[in-house]
mmCIF file of C-alpha atoms in Angstrom:
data_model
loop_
_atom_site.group_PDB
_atom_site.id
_atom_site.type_symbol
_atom_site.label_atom_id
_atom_site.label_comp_id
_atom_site.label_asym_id
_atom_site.label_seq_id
_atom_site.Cartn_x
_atom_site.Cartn_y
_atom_site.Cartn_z
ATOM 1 C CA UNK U 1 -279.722 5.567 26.423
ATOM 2 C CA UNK U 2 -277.489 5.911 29.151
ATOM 3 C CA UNK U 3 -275.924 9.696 29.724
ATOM 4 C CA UNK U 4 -272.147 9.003 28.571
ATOM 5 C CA UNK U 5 -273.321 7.242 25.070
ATOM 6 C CA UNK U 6 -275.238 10.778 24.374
ATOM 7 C CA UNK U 7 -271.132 11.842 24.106
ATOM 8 C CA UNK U 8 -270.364 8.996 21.611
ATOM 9 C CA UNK U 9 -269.371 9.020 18.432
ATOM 10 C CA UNK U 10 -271.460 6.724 16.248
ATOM 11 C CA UNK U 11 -271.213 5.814 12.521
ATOM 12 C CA UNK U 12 -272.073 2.932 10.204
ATOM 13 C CA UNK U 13 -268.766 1.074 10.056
ATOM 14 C CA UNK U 14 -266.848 -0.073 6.921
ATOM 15 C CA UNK U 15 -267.189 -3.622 6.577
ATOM 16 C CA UNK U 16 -264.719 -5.427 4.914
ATOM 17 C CA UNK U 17 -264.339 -8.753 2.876
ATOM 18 C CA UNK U 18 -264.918 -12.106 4.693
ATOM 19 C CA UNK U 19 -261.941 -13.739 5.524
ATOM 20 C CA UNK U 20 -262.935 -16.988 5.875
ATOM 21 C CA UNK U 21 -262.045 -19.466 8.683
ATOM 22 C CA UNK U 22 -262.401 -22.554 6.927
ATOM 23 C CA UNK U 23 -259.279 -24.563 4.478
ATOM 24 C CA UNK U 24 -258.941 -25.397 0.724
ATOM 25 C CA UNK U 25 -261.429 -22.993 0.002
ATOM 26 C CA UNK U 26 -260.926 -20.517 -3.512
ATOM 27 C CA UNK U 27 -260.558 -17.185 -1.932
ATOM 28 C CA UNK U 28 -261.839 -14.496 -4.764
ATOM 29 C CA UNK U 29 -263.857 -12.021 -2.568
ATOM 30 C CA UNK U 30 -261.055 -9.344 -1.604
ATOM 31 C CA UNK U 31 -258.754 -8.577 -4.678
ATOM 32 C CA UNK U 32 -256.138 -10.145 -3.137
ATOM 33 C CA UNK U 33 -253.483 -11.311 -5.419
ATOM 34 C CA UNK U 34 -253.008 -14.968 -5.931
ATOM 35 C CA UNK U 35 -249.137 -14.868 -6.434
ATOM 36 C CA UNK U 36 -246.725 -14.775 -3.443
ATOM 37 C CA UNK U 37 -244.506 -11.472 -3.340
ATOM 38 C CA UNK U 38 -241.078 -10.964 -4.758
ATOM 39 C CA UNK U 39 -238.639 -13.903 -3.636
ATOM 40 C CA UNK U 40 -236.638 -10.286 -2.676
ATOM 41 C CA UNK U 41 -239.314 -10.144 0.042
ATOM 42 C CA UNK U 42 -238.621 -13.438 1.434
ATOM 43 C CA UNK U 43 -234.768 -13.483 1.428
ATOM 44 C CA UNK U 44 -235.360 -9.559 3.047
ATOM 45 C CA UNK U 45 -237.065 -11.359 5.892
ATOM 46 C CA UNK U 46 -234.826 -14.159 6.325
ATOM 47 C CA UNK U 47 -231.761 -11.512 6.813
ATOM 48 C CA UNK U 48 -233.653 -9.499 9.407
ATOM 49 C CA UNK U 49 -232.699 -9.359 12.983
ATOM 50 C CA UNK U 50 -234.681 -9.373 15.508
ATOM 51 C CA UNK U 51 -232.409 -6.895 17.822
ATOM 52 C CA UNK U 52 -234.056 -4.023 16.179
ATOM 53 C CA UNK U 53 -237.644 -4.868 17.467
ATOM 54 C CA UNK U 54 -236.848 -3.646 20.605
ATOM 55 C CA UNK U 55 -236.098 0.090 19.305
ATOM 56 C CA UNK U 56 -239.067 2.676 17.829
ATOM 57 C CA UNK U 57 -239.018 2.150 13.846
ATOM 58 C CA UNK U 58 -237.593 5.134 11.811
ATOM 59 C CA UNK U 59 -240.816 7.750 12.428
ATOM 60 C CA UNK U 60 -239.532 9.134 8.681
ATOM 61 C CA UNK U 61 -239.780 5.259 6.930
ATOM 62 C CA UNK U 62 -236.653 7.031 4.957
ATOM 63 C CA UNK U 63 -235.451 3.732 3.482
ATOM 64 C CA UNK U 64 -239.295 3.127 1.970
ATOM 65 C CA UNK U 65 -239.725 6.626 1.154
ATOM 66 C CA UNK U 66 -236.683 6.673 -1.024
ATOM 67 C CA UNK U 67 -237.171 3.815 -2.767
ATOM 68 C CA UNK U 68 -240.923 4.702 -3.558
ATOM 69 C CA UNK U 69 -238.976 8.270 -4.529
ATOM 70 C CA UNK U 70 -236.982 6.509 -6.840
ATOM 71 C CA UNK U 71 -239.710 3.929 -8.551
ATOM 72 C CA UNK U 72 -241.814 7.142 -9.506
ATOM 73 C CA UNK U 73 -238.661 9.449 -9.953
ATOM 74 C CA UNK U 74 -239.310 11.721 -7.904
ATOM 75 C CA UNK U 75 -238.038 13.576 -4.411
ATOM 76 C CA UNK U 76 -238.682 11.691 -1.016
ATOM 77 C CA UNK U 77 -239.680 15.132 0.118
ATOM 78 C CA UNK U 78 -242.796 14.345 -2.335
ATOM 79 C CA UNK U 79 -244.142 11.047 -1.036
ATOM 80 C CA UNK U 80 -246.104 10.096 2.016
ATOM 81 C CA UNK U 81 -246.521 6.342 3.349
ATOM 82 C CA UNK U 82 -249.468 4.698 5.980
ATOM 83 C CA UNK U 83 -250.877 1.718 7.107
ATOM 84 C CA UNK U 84 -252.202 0.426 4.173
ATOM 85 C CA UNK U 85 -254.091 3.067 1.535
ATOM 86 C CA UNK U 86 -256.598 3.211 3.936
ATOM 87 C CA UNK U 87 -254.400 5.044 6.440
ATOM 88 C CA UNK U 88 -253.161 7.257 3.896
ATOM 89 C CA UNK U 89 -256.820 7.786 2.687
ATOM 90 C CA UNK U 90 -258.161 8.415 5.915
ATOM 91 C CA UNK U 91 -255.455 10.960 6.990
ATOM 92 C CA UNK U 92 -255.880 12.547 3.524
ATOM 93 C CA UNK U 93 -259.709 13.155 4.504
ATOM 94 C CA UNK U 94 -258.955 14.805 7.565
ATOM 95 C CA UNK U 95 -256.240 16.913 6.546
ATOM 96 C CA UNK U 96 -257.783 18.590 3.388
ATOM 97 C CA UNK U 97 -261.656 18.024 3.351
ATOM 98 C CA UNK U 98 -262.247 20.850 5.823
ATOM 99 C CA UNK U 99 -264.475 22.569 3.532
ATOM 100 C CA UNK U 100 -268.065 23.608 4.611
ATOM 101 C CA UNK U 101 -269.056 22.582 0.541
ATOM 102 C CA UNK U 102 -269.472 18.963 0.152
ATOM 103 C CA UNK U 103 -266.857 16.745 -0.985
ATOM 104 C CA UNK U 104 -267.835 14.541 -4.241
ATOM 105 C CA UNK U 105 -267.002 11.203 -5.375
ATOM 106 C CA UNK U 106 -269.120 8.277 -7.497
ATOM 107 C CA UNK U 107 -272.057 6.676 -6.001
ATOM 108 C CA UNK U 108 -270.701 3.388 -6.384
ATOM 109 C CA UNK U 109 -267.534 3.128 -5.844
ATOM 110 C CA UNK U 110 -264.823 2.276 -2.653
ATOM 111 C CA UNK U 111 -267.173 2.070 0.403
ATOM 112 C CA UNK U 112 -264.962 3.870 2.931
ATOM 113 C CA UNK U 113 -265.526 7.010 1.506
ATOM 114 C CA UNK U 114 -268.491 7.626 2.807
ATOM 115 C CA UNK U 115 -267.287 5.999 6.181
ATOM 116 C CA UNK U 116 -264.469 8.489 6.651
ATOM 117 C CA UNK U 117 -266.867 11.368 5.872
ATOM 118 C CA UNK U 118 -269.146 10.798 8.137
ATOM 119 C CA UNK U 119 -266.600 10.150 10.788
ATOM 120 C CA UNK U 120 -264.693 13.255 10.350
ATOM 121 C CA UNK U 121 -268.183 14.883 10.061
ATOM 122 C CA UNK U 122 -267.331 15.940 6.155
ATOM 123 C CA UNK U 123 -270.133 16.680 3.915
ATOM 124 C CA UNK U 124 -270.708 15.089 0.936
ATOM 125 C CA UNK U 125 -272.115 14.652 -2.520
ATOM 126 C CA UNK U 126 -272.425 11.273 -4.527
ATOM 127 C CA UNK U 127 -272.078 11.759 -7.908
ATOM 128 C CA UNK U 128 -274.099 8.960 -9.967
ATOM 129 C CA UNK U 129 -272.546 6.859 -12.300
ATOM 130 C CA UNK U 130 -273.807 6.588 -16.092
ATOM 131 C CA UNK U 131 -275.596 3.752 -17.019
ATOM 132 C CA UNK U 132 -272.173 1.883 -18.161
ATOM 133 C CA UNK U 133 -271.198 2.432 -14.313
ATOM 134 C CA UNK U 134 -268.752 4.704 -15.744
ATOM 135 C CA UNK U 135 -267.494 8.384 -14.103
ATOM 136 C CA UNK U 136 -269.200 11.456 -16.193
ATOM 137 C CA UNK U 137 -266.282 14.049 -15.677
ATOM 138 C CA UNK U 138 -268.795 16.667 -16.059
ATOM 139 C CA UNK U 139 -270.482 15.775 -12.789
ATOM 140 C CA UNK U 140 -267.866 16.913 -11.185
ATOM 141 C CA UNK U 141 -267.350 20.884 -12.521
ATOM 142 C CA UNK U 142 -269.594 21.840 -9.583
ATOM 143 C CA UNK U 143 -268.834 23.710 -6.702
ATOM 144 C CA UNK U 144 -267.600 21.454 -4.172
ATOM 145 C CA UNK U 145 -264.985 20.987 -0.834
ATOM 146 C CA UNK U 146 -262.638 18.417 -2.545
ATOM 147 C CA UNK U 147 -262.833 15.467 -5.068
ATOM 148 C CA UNK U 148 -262.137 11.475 -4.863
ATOM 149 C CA UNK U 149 -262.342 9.049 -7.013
ATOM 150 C CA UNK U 150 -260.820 5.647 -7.949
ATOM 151 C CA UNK U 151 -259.167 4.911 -11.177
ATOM 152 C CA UNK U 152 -259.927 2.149 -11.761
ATOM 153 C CA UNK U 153 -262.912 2.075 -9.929
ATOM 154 C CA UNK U 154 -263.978 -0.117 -7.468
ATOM 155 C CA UNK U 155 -265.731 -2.247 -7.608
ATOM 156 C CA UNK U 156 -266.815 -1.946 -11.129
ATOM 157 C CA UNK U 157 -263.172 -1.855 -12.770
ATOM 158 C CA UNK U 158 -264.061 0.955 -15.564
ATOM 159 C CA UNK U 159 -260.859 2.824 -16.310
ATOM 160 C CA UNK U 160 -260.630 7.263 -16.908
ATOM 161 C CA UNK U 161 -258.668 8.118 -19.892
ATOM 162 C CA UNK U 162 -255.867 10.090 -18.333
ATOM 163 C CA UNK U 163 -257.717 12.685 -20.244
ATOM 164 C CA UNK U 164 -260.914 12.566 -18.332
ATOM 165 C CA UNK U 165 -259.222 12.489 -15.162
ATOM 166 C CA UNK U 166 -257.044 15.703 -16.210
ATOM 167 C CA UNK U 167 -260.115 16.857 -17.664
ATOM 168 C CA UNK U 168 -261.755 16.730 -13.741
ATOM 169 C CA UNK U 169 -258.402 18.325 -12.167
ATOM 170 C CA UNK U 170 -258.469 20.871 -14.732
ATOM 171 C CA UNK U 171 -262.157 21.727 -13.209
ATOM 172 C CA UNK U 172 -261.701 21.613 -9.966
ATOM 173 C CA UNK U 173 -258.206 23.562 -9.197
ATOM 174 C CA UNK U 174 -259.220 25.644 -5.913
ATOM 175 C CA UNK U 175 -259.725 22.016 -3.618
ATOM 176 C CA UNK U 176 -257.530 19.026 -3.242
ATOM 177 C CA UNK U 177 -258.304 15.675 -5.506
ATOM 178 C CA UNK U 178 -257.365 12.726 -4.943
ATOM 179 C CA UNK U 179 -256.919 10.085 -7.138
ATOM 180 C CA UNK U 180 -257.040 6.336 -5.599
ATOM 181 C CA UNK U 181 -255.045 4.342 -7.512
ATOM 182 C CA UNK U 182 -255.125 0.911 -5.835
ATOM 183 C CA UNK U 183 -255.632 -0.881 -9.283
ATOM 184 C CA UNK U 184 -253.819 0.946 -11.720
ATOM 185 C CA UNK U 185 -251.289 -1.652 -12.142
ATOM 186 C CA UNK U 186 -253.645 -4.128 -13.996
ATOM 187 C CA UNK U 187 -254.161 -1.881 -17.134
ATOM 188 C CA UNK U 188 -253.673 1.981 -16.932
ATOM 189 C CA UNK U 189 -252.185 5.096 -16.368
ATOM 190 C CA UNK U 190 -251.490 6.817 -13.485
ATOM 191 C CA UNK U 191 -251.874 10.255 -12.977
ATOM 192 C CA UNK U 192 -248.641 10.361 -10.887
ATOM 193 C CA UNK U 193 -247.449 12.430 -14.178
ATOM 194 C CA UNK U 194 -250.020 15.171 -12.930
ATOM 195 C CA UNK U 195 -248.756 15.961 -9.603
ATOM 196 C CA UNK U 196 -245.927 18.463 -11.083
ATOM 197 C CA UNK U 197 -248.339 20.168 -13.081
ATOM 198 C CA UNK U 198 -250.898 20.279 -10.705
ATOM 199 C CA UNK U 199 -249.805 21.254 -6.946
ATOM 200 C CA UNK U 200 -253.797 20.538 -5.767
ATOM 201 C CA UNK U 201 -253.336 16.585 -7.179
ATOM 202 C CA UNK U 202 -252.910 13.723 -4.510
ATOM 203 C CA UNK U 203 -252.429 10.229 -5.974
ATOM 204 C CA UNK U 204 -252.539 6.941 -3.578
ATOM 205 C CA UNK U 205 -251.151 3.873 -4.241
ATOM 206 C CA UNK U 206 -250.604 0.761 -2.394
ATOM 207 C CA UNK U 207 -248.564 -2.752 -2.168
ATOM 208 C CA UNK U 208 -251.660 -4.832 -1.539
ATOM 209 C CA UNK U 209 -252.651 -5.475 -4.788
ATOM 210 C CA UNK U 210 -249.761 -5.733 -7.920
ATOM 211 C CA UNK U 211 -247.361 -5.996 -5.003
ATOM 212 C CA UNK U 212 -248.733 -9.041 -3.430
ATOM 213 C CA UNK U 213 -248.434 -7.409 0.291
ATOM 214 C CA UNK U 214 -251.634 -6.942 1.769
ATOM 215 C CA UNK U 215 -250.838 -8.572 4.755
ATOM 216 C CA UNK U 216 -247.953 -5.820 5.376
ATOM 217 C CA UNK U 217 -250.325 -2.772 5.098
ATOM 218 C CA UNK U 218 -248.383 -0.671 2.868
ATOM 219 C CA UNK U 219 -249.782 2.263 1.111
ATOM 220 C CA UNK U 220 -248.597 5.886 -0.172
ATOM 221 C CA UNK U 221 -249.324 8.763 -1.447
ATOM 222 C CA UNK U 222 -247.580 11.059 -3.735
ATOM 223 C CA UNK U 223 -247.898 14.830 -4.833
ATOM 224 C CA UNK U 224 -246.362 18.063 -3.991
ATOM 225 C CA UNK U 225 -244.194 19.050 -1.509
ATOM 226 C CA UNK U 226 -246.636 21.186 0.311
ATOM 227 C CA UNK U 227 -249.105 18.460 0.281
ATOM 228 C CA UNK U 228 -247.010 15.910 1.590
ATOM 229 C CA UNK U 229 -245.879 18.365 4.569
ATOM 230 C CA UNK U 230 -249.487 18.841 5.339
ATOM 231 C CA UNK U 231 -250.274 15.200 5.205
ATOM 232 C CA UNK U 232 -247.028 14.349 7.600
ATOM 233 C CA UNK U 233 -248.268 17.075 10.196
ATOM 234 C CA UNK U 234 -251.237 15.243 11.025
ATOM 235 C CA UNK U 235 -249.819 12.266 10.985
ATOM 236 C CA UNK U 236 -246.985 13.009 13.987
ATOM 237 C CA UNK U 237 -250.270 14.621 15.761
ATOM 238 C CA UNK U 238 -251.703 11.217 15.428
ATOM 239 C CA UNK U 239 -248.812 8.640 15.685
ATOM 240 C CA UNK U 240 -245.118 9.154 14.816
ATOM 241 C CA UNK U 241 -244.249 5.371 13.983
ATOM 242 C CA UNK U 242 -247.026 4.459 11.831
ATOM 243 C CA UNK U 243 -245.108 2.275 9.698
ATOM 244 C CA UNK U 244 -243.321 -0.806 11.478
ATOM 245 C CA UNK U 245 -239.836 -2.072 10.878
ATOM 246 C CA UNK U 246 -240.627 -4.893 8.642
ATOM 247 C CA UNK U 247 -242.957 -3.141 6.396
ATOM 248 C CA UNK U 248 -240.481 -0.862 6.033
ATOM 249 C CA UNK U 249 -237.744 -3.077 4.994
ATOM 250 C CA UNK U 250 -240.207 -5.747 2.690
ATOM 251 C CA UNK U 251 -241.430 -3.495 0.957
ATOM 252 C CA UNK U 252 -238.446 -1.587 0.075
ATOM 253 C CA UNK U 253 -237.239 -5.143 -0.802
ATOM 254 C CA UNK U 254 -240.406 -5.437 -2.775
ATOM 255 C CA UNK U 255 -239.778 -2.503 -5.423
ATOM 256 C CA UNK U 256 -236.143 -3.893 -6.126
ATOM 257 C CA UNK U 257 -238.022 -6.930 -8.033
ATOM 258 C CA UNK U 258 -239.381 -4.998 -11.097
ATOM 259 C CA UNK U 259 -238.770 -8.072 -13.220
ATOM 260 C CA UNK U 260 -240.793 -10.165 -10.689
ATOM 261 C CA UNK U 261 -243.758 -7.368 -10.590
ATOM 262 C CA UNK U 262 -243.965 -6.970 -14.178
ATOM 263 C CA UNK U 263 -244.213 -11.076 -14.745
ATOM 264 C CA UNK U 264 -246.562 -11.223 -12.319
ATOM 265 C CA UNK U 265 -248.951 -8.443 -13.118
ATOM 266 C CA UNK U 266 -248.888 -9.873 -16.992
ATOM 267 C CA UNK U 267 -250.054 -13.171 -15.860
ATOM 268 C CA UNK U 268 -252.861 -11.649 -13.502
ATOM 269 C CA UNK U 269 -254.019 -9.535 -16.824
ATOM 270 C CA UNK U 270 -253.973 -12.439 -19.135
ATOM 271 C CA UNK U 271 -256.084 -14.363 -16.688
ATOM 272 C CA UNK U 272 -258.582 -11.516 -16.506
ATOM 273 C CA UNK U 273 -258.900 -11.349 -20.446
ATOM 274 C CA UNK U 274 -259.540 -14.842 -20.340
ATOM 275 C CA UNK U 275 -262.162 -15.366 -17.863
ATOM 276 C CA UNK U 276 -264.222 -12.015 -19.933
ATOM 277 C CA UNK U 277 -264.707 -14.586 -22.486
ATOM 278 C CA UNK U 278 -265.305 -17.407 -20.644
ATOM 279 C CA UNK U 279 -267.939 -15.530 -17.987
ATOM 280 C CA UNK U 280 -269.214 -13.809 -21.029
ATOM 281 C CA UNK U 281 -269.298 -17.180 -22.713
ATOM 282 C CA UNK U 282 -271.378 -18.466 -19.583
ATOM 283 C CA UNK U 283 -274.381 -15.401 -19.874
ATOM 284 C CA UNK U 284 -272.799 -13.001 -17.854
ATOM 285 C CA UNK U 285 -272.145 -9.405 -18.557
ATOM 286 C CA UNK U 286 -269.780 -6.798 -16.746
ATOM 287 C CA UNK U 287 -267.877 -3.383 -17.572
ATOM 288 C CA UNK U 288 -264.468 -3.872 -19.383
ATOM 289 C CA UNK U 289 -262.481 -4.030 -16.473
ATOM 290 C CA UNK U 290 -258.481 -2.710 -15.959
ATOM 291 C CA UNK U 291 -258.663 -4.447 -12.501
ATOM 292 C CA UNK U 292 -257.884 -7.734 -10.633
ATOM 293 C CA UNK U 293 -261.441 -8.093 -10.456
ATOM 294 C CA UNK U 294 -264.505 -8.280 -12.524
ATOM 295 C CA UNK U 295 -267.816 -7.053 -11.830
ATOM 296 C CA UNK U 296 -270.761 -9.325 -13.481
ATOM 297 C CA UNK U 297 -274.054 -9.912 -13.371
ATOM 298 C CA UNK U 298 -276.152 -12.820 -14.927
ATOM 299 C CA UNK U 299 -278.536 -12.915 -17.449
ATOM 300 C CA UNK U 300 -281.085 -15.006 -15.209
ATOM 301 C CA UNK U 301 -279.396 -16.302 -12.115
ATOM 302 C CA UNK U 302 -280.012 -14.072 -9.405
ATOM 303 C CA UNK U 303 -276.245 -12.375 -7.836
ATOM 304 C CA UNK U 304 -277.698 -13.451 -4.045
ATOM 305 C CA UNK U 305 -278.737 -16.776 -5.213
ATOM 306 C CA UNK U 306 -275.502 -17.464 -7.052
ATOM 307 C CA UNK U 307 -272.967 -16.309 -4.247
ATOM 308 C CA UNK U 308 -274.475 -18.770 -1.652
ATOM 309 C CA UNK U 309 -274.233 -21.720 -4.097
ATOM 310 C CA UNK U 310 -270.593 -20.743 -4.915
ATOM 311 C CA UNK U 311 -269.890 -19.925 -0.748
ATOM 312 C CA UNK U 312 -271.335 -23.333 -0.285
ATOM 313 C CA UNK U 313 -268.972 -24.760 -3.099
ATOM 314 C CA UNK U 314 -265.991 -22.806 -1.028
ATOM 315 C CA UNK U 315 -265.567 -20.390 -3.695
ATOM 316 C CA UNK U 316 -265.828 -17.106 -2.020
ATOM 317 C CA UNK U 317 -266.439 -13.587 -4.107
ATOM 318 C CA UNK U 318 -268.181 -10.609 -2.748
ATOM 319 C CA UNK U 319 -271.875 -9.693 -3.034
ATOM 320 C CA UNK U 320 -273.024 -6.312 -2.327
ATOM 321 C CA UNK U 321 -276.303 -5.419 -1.162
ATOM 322 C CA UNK U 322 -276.665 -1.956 -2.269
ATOM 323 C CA UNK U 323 -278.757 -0.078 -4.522
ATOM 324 C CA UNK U 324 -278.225 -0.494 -8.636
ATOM 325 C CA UNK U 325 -275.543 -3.604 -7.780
ATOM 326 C CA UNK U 326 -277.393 -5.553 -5.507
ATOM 327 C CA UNK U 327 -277.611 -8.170 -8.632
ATOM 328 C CA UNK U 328 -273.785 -7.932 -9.389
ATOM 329 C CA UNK U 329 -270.648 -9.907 -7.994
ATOM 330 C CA UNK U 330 -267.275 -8.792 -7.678
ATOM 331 C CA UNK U 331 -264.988 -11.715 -8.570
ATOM 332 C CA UNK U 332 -261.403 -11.058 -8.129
ATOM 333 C CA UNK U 333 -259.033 -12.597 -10.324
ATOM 334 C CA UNK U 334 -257.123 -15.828 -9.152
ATOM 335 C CA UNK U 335 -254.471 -18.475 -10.728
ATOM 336 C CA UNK U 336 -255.202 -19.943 -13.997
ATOM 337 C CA UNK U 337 -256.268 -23.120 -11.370
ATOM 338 C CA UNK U 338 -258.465 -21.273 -9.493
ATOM 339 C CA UNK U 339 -260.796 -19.685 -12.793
ATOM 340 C CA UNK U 340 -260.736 -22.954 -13.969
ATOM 341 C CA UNK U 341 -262.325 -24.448 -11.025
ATOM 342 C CA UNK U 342 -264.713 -21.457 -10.722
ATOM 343 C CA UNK U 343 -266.021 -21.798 -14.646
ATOM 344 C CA UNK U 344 -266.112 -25.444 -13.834
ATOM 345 C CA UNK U 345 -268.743 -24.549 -11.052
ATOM 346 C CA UNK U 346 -270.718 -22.454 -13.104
ATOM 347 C CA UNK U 347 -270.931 -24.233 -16.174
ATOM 348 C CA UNK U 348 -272.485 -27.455 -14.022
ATOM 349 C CA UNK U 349 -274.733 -24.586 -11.576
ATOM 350 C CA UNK U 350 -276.054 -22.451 -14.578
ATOM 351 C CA UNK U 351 -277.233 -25.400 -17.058
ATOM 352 C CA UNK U 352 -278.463 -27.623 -14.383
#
């Protein structure tokens, strides 16, 4: 080892879904959606100039911040925005898990977390997941530096009651939680109701998912005034124009469209219900999922096994090889086209 890398920061990196290279492939490995966003988006892009490149974007994202504001009814003053949930995550780690006690969150659940922790040198405590891959609220009454947790989770898809997730806030009232909400769209309901009651509560949201916007990298966060203030601080130590000019202005275009969201989150739901009978149908089982994803396993075709032959079809959905899901895929929901090709696939590949 040479004598600088001694000084070097080292960590086992996040690593992300495949994004594939090759054409007319069916892309179901990163819970992307499968419809196009709001025409609102489009026309928004269209009408924008390109004279205002040149300049720094607004540092405040004011015209996004509002409009989130409104969507949730609430004060700007109470809402945060990032590069993608990630960023909002990530700065949300480092400004309130300072705590010598360990943080907690599930043991199978959104693999940055313990990326981010170990990064920002934050200790931490998985909690296990029952044998339903559920959350056991109880788990988490323990002493601790700070709770996360996804709701849905990820990449499982079981949904908290907003009871049980109260029912963890309720517990835990001395440290910040945060509740990741990048799915709640697709079948439940967010805690953003919490955050007046409960000035500890952080909940994160994002565009890439119901909003069809990955590519833009637009998440946020709401909660209280104080928390938000705290959150901005380290963000202007970090970078003051975090969000660029078009995300800005898409995705405030973006959450004009309700009609547009709503129709399109319906049909992403309906598909979901549909392919639970038709993968359940096929001898797989999985958690009831409120996400744009299912999480199955087979009852005799090995998950490894199976995601080559589908990769090799050009059917892409992601495999994780991890303790207690090693034998499950994550298959995010597509078009009505898409499913129909993948059951197609599986029906010939399982009864061959």
């Amino acid at each position: 080892m040479r004598e600088w890398e001694k000084n070097v920061r080292t960590v086992v990196p996040y690593v992300p879904g495949e994004q594939p290279k090759r054409k007319d492939i069916i892309k179901l490995n990163t819970n992307e959606n499968p419809y196009p966003p709001s025409p609102m988006v489009a026309e928004a892009l269209v009408a924008m100039t390109t004279g205002n490149m040149r300049k720094y974007p607004d540092p405040t994202a004011e015209l996004l911040v509002s409009a989130i504001a409104a969507e949730y009814s609430l004060k700007p003053e109470q809402v945060f925005v990032g590069v993608g949930s990630d960023d909002v995550l990530a700065m949300a780690f480092l400004t309130f898990f300072n705590s010598d006690r360990p943080i907690l969150f599930p043991d199978i659940t959104y693999s940055f977390y313990d990326v981010w922790a170990d990064v920002f040198r934050i200790p931490y405590e998985c909690m296990p997941l029952n044998e339903s891959f559920e959350i056991v609220p109880e788990d988490y009454y323990k002493e601790n530096g700070g709770v996360i947790f996804p709701n849905p989770n990820a990449p499982t898809g079981a949904l908290l009651s907003p009871e049980a997730v109260e029912d963890i806030i309720v517990h835990n009232q001395d440290v910040i939680v945060i509740v990741d909400e990048a799915y709640i769209d697709f079948g439940g309901i967010s805690a953003v109701g919490l955050i007046e009651k409960y000035d500890n509560v952080l909940v994160v949201q994002t565009f890439s998912k119901s909003r069809s916007m990955a590519g833009m990298r637009i998440g946020y966060a709401l909660g209280s005034r104080k928390l938000i203030r705290y959150l901005n601080d380290v963000k202007y130590s970090f970078n003051s124009y975090t969000m660029n000019e078009t995300s800005i202005v898409l995705g405030t275009a973006a959450l004009k469209d309700r009609g547009y969201f709503e129709e399109t989150r319906a049909r992403i739901i309906a598909t979901r219900e549909r392919a639970k009978k038709e993968l359940a149908d096929l001898g797989f089982s999985f958690a009831d999922s409120r996400a744009n994803f299912l999480f199955v396993t087979h009852e005799s075709c090995p998950a490894s096994e199976l995601f080559e032959a589908l990769k090799a079809e050009g059917i892409y959905v992601r495999y994780f090889r991890k303790p207690r899901i090693d034998n499950y895929l994550r298959i995010t929901i597509g078009t009505d086209e898409e499913m129909e090709a993948l059951y197609a696939f599986l029906r010939k590949y399982l009864h061959r």
